Amino acid sequence: MVSVQNSVTVDSLNGELWSKQRAEKLFTLPFNDLLFKAHTIHRENFDPNEVQLSTLLNIKSGKCPEDCSYCPQSARFDTGVEVTPVLDMETVLESAKAAKAAGATRFCMGAAWRSPKDKDLDAVVPLIEAVRDLGMETCVTLGMLNDMQARRLSNAGLDYYNHNLDTSPEFYGEVITTRTYQDRLNTLENVRNAHIKVCSGGIVGLGESVADRSELLRQLANMPAQPQSVPINLLVRVEGTPLAGANEVHPIDFVKTIAAARIMMPKSYVRLSAGRTSMSDEAQALSFFAGANSIFYGDALLTTDNPLVVADNELFRSLGLNASPSNEN
Ligand code: SAM
Ligand code: DTB
Ligand code: SF4
């Protein structure tokens, strides 16, 4: 007789902090055990057939002073990315309305700034208010924020602020030298204190080890409050950036990272983020099974391509997935 094991020994911790050892252990589990655990936790907390859709718009492109070695928008790398001032209201609203009509519930505006100046916020605040008036959730990612700036965005009614940790504290210095890990944690603290929901995650494929992936997730999971949204990006290897030649990530290793994120942050929306154009439908399906329940939806990310909306709609149809209805997240 075959005995079927219906539980695995690593449990999510109720309110306790994740130790390094316990987090790393997730990555050593047999794949089926890891996925079973992650999917079980996913079902306990979410409708397993629902995916939240966020659409991105780059409202200020290129010429960023930072040296993030993955990023096509850094002024230090020759990537041919367009340089633009902040987009006007009409262009932003047209894009947000199209995103809403296509089924997105959240509109995320990104700007290639190290940190916004107060006059930059003068331009962004009306955009947040106008997108909000369309009945969409708003998210912006503008770089580092001080306490006052976070409060200003909160007063404008901003729902989410995206600011990624990107990788582990140990590996971070290999990727970015122009701002510290602590700078990032400080921004996230300012965002939390201003009662804006936190969207924070990282990138897989920078050349990091499995221990670094585990440590990134541990940093996120052990925050005073776990981020409401956790984007897991697969590196988009852009010609001209120092990481253009980075090694490919095996899809199974990517899915393991999604599963560990689900287990360590049971109630967070885990977003299958950049890099989907290089993923098979099967790898995406496994990611949804492992607990991903949000995507970037729309034909472009910030400067690079995303799967076409028609292709995503077809993928959803074949998997029996539904878009989350508006204002439930
Ligand atoms: N400039 C702001 C900042 O860095 O805080 C906001 C925009 S920045 C482009 C937002 C995030 O996009 C980065 O933190 C990184 O995680 C992700 N990202 C940028 N380039 C990427 C790439 N080539 N592949 C995957 N993710 C990328
Ligand atoms: C996030 O974690 N990923 C998005 C969003 N937050 C801002 C950005 C992905 C950028 C991919 C490269 C590009 O298109 O420039
Ligand atoms: Fe600038 Fe953000 Fe790109 Fe870093 S990730 S170079 S801060 S736009």
PDB file of C-alpha atoms in Angstrom, residues 15 50 73 78 104 122 126 168 223 255 261 266 297 306 316:
ATOM      1  CA  GLY A  15       3.539  35.934  14.157  1.00  0.00           C
ATOM      2  CA  GLU A  50      -8.317  34.664  -8.677  1.00  0.00           C
ATOM      3  CA  GLN A  73      16.992  53.583 -16.917  1.00  0.00           C
ATOM      4  CA  ASP A  78      24.002  52.981 -22.675  1.00  0.00           C
ATOM      5  CA  ALA A 104      -6.847  46.074 -14.210  1.00  0.00           C
ATOM      6  CA  ASP A 122       3.734  68.642  -7.194  1.00  0.00           C
ATOM      7  CA  PRO A 126      -2.602  65.429  -9.219  1.00  0.00           C
ATOM      8  CA  SER A 168      19.663  40.057   0.335  1.00  0.00           C
ATOM      9  CA  MET A 223       9.233  43.511   8.725  1.00  0.00           C
ATOM     10  CA  VAL A 255       8.853  28.721  -8.827  1.00  0.00           C
ATOM     11  CA  ALA A 261       7.298  33.771  -0.575  1.00  0.00           C
ATOM     12  CA  PRO A 266       0.680  33.903   3.762  1.00  0.00           C
ATOM     13  CA  TYR A 297      -1.001  43.230 -16.890  1.00  0.00           C
ATOM     14  CA  ASN A 306       5.281  42.370 -21.052  1.00  0.00           C
ATOM     15  CA  PHE A 316      -6.251  32.884 -17.900  1.00  0.00           C
TER      16      PHE A 316
END
